[in-house]
Coordinates of C-alpha atoms in Angstrom, one line a residue:
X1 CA -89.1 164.6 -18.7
X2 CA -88.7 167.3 -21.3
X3 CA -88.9 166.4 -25.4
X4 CA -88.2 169.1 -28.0
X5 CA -88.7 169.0 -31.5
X6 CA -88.6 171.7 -34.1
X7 CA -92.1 173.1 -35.8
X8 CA -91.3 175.0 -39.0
X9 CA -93.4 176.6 -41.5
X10 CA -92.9 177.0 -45.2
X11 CA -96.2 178.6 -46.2
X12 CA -99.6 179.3 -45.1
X13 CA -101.1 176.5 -43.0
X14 CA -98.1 174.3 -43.8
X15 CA -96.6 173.4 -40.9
X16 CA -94.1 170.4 -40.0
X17 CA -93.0 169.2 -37.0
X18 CA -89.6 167.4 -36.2
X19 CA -88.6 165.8 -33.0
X20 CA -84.8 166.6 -32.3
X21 CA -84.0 162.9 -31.0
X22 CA -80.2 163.8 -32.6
X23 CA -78.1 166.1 -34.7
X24 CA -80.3 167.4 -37.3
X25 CA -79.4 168.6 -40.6
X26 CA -81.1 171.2 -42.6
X27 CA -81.1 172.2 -46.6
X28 CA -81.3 171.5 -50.2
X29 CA -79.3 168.7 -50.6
X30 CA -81.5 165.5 -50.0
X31 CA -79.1 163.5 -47.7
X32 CA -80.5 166.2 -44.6
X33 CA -83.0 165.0 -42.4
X34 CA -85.2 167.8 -43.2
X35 CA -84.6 168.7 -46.8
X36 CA -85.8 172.3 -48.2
X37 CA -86.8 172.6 -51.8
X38 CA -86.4 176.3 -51.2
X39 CA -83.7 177.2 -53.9
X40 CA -82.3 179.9 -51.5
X41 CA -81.6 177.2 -48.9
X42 CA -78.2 175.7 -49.7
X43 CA -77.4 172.2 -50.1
X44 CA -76.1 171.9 -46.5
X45 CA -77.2 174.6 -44.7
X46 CA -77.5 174.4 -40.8
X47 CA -77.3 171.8 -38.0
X48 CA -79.4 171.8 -35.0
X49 CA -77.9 169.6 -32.5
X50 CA -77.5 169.3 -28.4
X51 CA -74.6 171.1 -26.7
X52 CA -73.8 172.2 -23.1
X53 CA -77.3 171.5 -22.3
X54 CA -79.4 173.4 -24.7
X55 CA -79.7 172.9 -28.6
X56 CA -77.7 175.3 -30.5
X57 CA -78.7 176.0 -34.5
X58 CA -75.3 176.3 -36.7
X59 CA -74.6 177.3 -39.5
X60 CA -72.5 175.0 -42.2
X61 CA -71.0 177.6 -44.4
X62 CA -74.6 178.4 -46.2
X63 CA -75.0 181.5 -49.0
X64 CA -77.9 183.2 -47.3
X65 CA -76.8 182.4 -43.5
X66 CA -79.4 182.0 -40.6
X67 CA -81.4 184.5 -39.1
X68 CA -82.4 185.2 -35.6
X69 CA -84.0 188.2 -34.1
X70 CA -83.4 189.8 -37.7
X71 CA -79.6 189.5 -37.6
X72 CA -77.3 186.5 -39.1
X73 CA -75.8 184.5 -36.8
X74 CA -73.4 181.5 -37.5
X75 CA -74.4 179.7 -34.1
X76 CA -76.9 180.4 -31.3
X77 CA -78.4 178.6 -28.1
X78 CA -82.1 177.9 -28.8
X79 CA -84.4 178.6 -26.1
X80 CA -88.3 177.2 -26.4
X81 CA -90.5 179.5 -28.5
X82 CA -87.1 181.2 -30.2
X83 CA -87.6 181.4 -33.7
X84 CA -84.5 181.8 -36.5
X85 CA -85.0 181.5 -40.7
X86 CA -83.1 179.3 -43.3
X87 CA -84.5 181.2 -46.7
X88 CA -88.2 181.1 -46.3
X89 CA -88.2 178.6 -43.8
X90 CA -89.3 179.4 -40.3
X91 CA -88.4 176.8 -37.5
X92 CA -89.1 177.7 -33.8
X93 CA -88.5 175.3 -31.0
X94 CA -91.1 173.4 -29.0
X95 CA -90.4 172.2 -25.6
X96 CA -92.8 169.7 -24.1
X97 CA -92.9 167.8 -20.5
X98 CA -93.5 164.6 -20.9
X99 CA -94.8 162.0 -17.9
X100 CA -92.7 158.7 -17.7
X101 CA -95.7 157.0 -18.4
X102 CA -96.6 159.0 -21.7
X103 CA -95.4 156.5 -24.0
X104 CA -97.4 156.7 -27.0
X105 CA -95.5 160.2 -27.2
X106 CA -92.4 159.3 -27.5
X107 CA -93.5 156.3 -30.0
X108 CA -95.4 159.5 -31.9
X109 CA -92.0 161.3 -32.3
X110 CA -89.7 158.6 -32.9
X111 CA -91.8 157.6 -36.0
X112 CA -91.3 161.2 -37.5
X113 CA -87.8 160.4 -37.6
X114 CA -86.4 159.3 -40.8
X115 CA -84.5 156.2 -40.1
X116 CA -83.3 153.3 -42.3
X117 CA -85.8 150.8 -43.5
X118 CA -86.2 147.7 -41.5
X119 CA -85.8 144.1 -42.6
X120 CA -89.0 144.4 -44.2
X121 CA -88.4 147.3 -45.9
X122 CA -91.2 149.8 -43.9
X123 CA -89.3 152.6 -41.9
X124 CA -90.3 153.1 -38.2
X125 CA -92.8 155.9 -39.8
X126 CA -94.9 153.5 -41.4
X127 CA -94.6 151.0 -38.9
X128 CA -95.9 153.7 -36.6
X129 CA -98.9 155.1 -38.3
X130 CA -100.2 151.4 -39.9
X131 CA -99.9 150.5 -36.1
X132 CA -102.4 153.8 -35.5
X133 CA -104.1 153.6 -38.2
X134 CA -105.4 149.6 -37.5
X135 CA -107.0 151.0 -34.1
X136 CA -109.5 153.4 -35.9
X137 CA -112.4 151.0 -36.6
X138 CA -113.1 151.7 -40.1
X139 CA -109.6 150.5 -40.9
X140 CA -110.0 147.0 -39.2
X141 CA -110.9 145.8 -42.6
X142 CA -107.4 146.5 -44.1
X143 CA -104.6 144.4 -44.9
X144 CA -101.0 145.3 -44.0
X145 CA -100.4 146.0 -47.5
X146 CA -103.5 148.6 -47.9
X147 CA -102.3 150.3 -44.4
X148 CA -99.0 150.6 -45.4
X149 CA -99.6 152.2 -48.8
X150 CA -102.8 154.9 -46.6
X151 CA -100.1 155.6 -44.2
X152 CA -97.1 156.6 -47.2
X153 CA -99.4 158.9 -48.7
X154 CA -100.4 160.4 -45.1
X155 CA -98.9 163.9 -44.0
X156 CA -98.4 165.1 -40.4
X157 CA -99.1 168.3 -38.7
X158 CA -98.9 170.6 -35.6
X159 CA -101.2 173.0 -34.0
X160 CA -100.9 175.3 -31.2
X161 CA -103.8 175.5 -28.4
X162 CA -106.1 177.5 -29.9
X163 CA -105.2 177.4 -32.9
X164 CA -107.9 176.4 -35.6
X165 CA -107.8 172.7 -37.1
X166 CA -111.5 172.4 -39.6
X167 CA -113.8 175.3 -39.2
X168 CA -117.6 174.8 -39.7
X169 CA -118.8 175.6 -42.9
X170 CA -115.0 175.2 -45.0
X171 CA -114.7 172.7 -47.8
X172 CA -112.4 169.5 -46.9
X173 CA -112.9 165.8 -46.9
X174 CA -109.9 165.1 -45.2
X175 CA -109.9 162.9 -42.1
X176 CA -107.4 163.7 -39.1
X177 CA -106.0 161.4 -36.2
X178 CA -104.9 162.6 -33.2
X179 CA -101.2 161.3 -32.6
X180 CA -100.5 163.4 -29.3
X181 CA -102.6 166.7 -27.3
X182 CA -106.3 167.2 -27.1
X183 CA -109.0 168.8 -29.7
X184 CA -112.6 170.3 -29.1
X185 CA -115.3 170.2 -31.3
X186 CA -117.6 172.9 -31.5
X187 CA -120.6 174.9 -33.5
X188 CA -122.2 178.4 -32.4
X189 CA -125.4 179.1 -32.1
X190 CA -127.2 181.9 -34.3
X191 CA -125.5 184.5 -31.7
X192 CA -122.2 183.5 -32.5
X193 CA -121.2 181.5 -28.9
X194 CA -119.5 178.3 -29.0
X195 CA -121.0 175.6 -28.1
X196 CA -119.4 172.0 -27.1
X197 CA -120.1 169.0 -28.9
X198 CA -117.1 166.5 -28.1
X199 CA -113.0 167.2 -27.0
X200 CA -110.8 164.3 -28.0
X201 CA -107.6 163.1 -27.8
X202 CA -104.8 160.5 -28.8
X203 CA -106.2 157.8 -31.1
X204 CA -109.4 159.5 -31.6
X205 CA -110.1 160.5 -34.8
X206 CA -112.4 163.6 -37.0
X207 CA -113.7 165.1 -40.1
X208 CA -115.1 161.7 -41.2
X209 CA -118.3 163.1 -41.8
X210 CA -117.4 165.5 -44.4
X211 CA -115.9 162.8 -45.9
X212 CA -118.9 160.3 -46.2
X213 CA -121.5 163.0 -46.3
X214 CA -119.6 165.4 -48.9
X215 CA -121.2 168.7 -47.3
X216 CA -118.7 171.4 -45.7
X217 CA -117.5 170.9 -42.0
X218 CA -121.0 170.9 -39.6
X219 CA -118.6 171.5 -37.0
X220 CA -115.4 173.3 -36.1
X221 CA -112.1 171.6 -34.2
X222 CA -109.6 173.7 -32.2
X223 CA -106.6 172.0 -30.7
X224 CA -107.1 172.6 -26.9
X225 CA -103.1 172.0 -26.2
X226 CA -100.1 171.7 -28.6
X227 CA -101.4 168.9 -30.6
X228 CA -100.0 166.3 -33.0
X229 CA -102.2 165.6 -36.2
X230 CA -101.8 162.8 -39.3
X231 CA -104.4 164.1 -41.8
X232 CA -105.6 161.2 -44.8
X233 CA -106.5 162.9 -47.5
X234 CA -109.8 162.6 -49.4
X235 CA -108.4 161.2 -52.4
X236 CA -106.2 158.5 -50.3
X237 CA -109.5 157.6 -48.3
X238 CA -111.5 157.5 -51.4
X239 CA -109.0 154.8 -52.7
X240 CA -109.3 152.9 -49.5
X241 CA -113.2 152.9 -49.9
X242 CA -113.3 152.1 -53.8
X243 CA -111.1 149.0 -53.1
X244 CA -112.3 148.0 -49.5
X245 CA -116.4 147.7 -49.3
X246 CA -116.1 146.8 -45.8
X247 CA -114.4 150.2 -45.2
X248 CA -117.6 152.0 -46.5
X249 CA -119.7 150.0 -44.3
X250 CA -117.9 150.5 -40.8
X251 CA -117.7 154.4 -41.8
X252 CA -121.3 154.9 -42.9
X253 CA -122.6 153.5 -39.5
X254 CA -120.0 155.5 -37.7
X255 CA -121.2 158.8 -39.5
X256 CA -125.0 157.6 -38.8
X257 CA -124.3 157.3 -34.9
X258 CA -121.8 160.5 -34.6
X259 CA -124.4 162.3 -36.7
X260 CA -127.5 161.1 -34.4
X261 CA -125.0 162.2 -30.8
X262 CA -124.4 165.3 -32.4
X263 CA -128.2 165.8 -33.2
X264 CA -129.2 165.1 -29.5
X265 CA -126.4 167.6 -27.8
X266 CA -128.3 170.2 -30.5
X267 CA -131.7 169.1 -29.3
X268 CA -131.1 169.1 -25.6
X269 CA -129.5 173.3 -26.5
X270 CA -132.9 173.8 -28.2
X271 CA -130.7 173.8 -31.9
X272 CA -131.2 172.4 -35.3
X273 CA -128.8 172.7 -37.8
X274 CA -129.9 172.3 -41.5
X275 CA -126.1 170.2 -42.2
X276 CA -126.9 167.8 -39.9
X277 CA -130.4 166.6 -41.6
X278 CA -130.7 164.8 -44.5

């Protein structure tokens, strides 16, 4: 089974990712599904929807057009990996196969899709990520209401295999939970070679330790396949903890016992790293 979405970037390091489940509008104007604040975007720019097998990205009679391969075109077929532009807006198309039996997937990109609010008022997106969110363990304390507010301020991101998530050393108290793909965590050694510490994958979670400890990333994370990240942001998680002692308490023990594993894989390498003592 093949799923596509849409990954576009509007800056350094910002990247979004958009699962075409239907026609999908682009620009300004904030009745599209994935509004632009770029002023050279106009208020309905482009459509991306499904025809004669393949998505096709047209134009709706925009200023500035679409380009693709450096010309403007006013409709063209989408392969995956093809990239066009809408203002400074890049978007390239990501096709993924996906086992019958993948389900959490396909849950993962229907809750990026804006949809009407339910009877209770929470969209599917919130529904979605308090239902994620109340499987890490330090949230098991929460009550719908908390969850629901940490997942609204919580933002989503993509990475490519390879591709850098944290690197040891940075600044960054954000925590990151891993909706869909596989990450590794790593450190080198004093020659520079990487060295395995954990790889983990959907429903897992990282970069807690930063967050309880304060110090820079002891470790680095690479997504090890196209990979599906909500990052909670320090302030949002320092909210949680302020209101929620029970919060603290479940994270502090889980940073004492992922700080003591990550100790032992150093000690069986014959490694000490200053960040991980006290």
């Amino acid at each position: 089974m093949k799923r596509y979405y849409l990954v576009f970037e509007t800056g350094a390091l910002e990247k979004t990712i958009y699962p075409l489940l239907e026609t999908t509008t682009i620009g300004r104007g904030s009745g599209n599904l994935i509004p632009l604040s770029d002023p050279t975007a106009s208020r309905n720019h482009a459509k991306v929807h499904y025809d004669e097998g393949a998505w096709v990205v047209e134009d709706l009679g925009s200023t500035n057009g679409i380009i693709f391969n450096g010309q403007r075109v006013e409709k063209v077929s989408l392969g995956p990996g093809d990239s066009f532009q809408i203002g400074k807006t890049s978007f390239s198309l990501v096709e993924r196969e996906i086992g019958e039996s993948e389900d959490p997937l396909q849950t993962t990109l229907e809750f990026f899709s804006p949809t009407s609010a339910g009877a209770a008022g929470t969209d599917r997106r919130s529904v979605r990520l308090m239902d994620v969110i109340s499987k890490i363990p330090f949230f098991a304390p929460l009550q719908d209401a908390e969850r629901e507010e940490l997942a609204e301020d919580a933002s989503m991101h993509v990475f490519s295999a390879g591709e850098i998530i944290i690197r040891e050393g940075d600044s960054g108290r954000s925590v990151y939970i891993i909706l869909d793909g596989r990450v590794k965590v790593f450190t080198r050694d004093d020659g520079g070679n990487e060295l395995a510490l954990a790889t983990l994958g959907v429903g897992q979670f990282f970069g807690e330790m930063s967050l309880v400890s304060g110090k820079p990333r002891s470790s680095s994370v690479a997504a090890l396949e196209l990979s599906v990240l909500v990052e909670l942001s320090y302030p949002s998680m320092a909210k949680v903890i302020e209101q929620n002692l029970a919060v603290k308490e479940v994270m502090e023990e889980y940073h004492k016992v992922r700080k003591q594993d990550t100790l032992d894989k150093l000690a069986k390498m014959g490694l000490t790293k200053s960040e991980f003592l006290p």
